Short mmCIF file of the C-alpha atoms (twelve columns), coordinates in Angstrom:
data_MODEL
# 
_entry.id   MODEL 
# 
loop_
_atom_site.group_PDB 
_atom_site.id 
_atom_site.type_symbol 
_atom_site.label_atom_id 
_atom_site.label_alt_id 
_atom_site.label_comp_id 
_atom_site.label_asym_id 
_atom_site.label_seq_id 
_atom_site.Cartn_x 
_atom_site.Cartn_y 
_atom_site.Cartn_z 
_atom_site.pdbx_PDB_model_num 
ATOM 1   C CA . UNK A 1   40.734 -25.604 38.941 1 
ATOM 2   C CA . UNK A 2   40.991 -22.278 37.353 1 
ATOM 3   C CA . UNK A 3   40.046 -19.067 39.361 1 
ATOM 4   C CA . UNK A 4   37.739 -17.710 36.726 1 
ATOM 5   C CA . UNK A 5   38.153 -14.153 38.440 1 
ATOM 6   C CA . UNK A 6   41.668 -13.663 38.315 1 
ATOM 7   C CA . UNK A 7   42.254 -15.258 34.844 1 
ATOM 8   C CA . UNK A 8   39.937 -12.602 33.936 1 
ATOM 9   C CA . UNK A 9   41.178 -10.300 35.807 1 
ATOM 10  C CA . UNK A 10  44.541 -11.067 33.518 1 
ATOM 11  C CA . UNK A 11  43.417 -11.566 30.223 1 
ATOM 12  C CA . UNK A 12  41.027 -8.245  30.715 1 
ATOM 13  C CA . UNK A 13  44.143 -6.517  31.585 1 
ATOM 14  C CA . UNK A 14  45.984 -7.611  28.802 1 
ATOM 15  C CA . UNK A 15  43.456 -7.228  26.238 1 
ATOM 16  C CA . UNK A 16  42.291 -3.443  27.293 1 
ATOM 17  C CA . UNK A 17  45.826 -2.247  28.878 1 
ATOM 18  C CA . UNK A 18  46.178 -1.934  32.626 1 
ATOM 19  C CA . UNK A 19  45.619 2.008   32.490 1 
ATOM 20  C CA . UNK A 20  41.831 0.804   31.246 1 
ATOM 21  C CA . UNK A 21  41.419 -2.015  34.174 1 
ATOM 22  C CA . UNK A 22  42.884 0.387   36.672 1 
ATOM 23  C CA . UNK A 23  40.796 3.006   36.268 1 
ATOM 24  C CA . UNK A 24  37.320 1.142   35.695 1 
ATOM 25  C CA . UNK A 25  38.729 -0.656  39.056 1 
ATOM 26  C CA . UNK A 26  38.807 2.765   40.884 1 
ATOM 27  C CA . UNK A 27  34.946 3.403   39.592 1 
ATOM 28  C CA . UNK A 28  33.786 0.509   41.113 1 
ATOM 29  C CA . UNK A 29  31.095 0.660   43.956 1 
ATOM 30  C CA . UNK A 30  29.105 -1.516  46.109 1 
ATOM 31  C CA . UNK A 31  26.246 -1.628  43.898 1 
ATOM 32  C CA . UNK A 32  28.231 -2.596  40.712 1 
ATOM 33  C CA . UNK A 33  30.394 -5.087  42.277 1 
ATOM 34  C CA . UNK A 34  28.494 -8.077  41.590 1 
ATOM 35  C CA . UNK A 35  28.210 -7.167  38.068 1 
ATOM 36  C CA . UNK A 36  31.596 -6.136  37.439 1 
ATOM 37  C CA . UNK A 37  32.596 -9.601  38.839 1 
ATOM 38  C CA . UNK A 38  29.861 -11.483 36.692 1 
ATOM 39  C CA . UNK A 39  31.324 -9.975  33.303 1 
ATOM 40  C CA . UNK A 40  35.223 -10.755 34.886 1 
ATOM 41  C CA . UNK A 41  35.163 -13.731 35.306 1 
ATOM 42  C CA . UNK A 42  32.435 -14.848 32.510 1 
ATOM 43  C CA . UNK A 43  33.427 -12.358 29.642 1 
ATOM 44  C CA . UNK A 44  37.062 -12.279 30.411 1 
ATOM 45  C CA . UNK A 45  38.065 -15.290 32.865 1 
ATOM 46  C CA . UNK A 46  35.837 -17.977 30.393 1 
ATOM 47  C CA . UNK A 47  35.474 -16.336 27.041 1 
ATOM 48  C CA . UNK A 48  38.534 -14.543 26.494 1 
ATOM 49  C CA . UNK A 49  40.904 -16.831 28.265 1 
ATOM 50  C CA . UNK A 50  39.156 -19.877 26.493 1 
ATOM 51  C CA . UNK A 51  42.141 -19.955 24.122 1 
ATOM 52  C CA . UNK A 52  39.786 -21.447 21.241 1 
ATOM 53  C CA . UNK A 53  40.436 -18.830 19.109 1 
ATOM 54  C CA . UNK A 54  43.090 -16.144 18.714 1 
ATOM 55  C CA . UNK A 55  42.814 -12.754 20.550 1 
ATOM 56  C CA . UNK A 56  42.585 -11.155 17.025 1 
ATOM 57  C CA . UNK A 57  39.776 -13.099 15.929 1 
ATOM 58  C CA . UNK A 58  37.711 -13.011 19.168 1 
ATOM 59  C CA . UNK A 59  38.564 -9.030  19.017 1 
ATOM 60  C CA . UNK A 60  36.981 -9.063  15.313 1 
ATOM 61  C CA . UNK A 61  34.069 -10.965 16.517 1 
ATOM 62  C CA . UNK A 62  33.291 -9.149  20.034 1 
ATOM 63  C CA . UNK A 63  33.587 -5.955  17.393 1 
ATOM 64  C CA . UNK A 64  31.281 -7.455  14.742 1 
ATOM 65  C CA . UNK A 65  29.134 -8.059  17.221 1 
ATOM 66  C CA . UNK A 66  29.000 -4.975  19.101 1 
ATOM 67  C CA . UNK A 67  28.123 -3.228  15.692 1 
ATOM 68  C CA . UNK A 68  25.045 -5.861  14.607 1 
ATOM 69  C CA . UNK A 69  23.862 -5.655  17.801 1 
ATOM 70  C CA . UNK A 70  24.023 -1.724  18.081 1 
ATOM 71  C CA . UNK A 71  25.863 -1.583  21.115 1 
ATOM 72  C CA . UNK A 72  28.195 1.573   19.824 1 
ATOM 73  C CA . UNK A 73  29.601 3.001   23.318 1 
ATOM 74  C CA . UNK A 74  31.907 -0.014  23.727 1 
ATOM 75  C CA . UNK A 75  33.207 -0.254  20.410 1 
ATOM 76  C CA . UNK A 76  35.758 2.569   20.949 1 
ATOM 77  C CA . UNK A 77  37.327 0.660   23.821 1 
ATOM 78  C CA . UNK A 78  37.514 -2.904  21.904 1 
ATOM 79  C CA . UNK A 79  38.968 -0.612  18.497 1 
ATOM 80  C CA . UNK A 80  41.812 0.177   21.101 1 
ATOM 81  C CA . UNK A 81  41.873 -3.217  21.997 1 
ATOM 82  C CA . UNK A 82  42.926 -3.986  18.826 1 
ATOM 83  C CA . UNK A 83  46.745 -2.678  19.658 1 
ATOM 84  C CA . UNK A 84  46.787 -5.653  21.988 1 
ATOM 85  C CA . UNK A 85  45.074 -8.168  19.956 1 
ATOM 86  C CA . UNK A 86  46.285 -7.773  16.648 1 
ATOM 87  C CA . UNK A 87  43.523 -7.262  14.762 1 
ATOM 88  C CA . UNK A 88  44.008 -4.572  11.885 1 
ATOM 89  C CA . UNK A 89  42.409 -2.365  10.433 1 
ATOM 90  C CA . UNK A 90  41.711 -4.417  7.777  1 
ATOM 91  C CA . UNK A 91  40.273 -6.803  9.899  1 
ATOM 92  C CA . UNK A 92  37.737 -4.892  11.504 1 
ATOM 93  C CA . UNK A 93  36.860 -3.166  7.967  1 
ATOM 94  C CA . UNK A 94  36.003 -6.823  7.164  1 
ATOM 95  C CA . UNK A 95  34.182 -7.749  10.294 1 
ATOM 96  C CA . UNK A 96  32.064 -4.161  9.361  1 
ATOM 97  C CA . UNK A 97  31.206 -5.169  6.041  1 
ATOM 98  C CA . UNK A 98  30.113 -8.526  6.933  1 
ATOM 99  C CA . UNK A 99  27.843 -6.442  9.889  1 
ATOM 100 C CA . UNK A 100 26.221 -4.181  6.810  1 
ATOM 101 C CA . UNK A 101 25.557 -7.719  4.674  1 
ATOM 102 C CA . UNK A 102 24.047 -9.326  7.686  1 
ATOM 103 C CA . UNK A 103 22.774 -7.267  9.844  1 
ATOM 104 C CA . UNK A 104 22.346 -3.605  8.128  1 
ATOM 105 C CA . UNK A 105 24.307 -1.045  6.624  1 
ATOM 106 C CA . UNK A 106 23.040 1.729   8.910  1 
ATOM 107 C CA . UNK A 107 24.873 -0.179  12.473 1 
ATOM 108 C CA . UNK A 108 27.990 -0.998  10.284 1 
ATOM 109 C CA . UNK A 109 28.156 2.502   9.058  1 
ATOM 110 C CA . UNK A 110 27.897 3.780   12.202 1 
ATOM 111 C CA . UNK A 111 30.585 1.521   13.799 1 
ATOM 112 C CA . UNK A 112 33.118 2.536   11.137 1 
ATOM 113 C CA . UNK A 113 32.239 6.130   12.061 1 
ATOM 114 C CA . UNK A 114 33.220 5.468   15.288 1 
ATOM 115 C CA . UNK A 115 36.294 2.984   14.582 1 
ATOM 116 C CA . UNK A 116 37.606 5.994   12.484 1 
ATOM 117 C CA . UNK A 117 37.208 8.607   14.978 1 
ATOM 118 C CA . UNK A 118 39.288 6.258   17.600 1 
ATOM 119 C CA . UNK A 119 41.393 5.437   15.209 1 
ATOM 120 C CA . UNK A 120 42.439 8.713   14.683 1 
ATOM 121 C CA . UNK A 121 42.605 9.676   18.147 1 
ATOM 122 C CA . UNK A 122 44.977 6.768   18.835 1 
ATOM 123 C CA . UNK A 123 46.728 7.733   15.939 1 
ATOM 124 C CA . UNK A 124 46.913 11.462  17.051 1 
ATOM 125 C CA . UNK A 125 45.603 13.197  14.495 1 
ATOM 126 C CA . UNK A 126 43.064 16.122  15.162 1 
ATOM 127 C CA . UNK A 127 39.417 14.531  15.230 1 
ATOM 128 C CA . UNK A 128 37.440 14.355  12.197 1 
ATOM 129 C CA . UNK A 129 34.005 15.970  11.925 1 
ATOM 130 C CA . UNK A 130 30.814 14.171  13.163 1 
ATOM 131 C CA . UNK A 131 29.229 12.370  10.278 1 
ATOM 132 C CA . UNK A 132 28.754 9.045   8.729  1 
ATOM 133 C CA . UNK A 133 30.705 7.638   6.288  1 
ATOM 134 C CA . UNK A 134 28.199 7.340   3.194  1 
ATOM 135 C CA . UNK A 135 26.342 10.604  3.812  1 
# 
């Protein structure tokens, strides 16, 4: 039988980067716990380590996703997830339009405002000023 919590505990770590796992770790408290261990072992230990699908598609989903469901503050952390999944660019730009088809143009717009801005942070390049994309 699989420990769902340390699978998760691996696959999280691999997906986000150890410096990322470390550090939300260290901001754990008592109150949390239980929730932290919830999403670890059902996000990360079942989901992500299903194996199903590749890490690049689930990344391009969990990102779609995020976006149609206008849950913006993670979707810098799963754009840098996309070093260690393998999703490109391209991909998410695809997984965004498919977000402003199905679900609205204002969440996808959004979302690529954000992907851009991480992108370019990862990239190292001085941020870009605060706006959308088709204003």
């Amino acid at each position: 039988m699989v420990d769902r919590f340390e699978e998760g505990m691996k696959v999280r770590s691999k997906v986000l980067g150890d410096a990322h796992v470390d550090q939300a770790e260290q901001a754990k408290t008592e109150f949390d716990h239980p929730f932290q261990t919830l999403i670890t072992e059902a996000a990360w230990g079942h989901v992500w380590a299903s194996g199903r699908i590749s890490d690049r598609e689930r990344s391009m989903l969990t990102l779609a996703l995020l976006a149609a469901l206008g849950n913006f503050e993670e979707i810098p952390m799963h754009i840098r997830a996309t070093a260690n999944t393998g999703a490109s660019k391209e991909d998410v730009l695809e997984g965004f339009q498919h977000v402003a088809i199905y679900a609205g143009v204002p969440r996808a717009n959004h979302a690529l405002k954000l992907a851009k801005q991480t992108y370019a942070e990862m990239e190292g390049d001085p941020p870009a000023p605060v706006h959308s994309t088709n204003e």
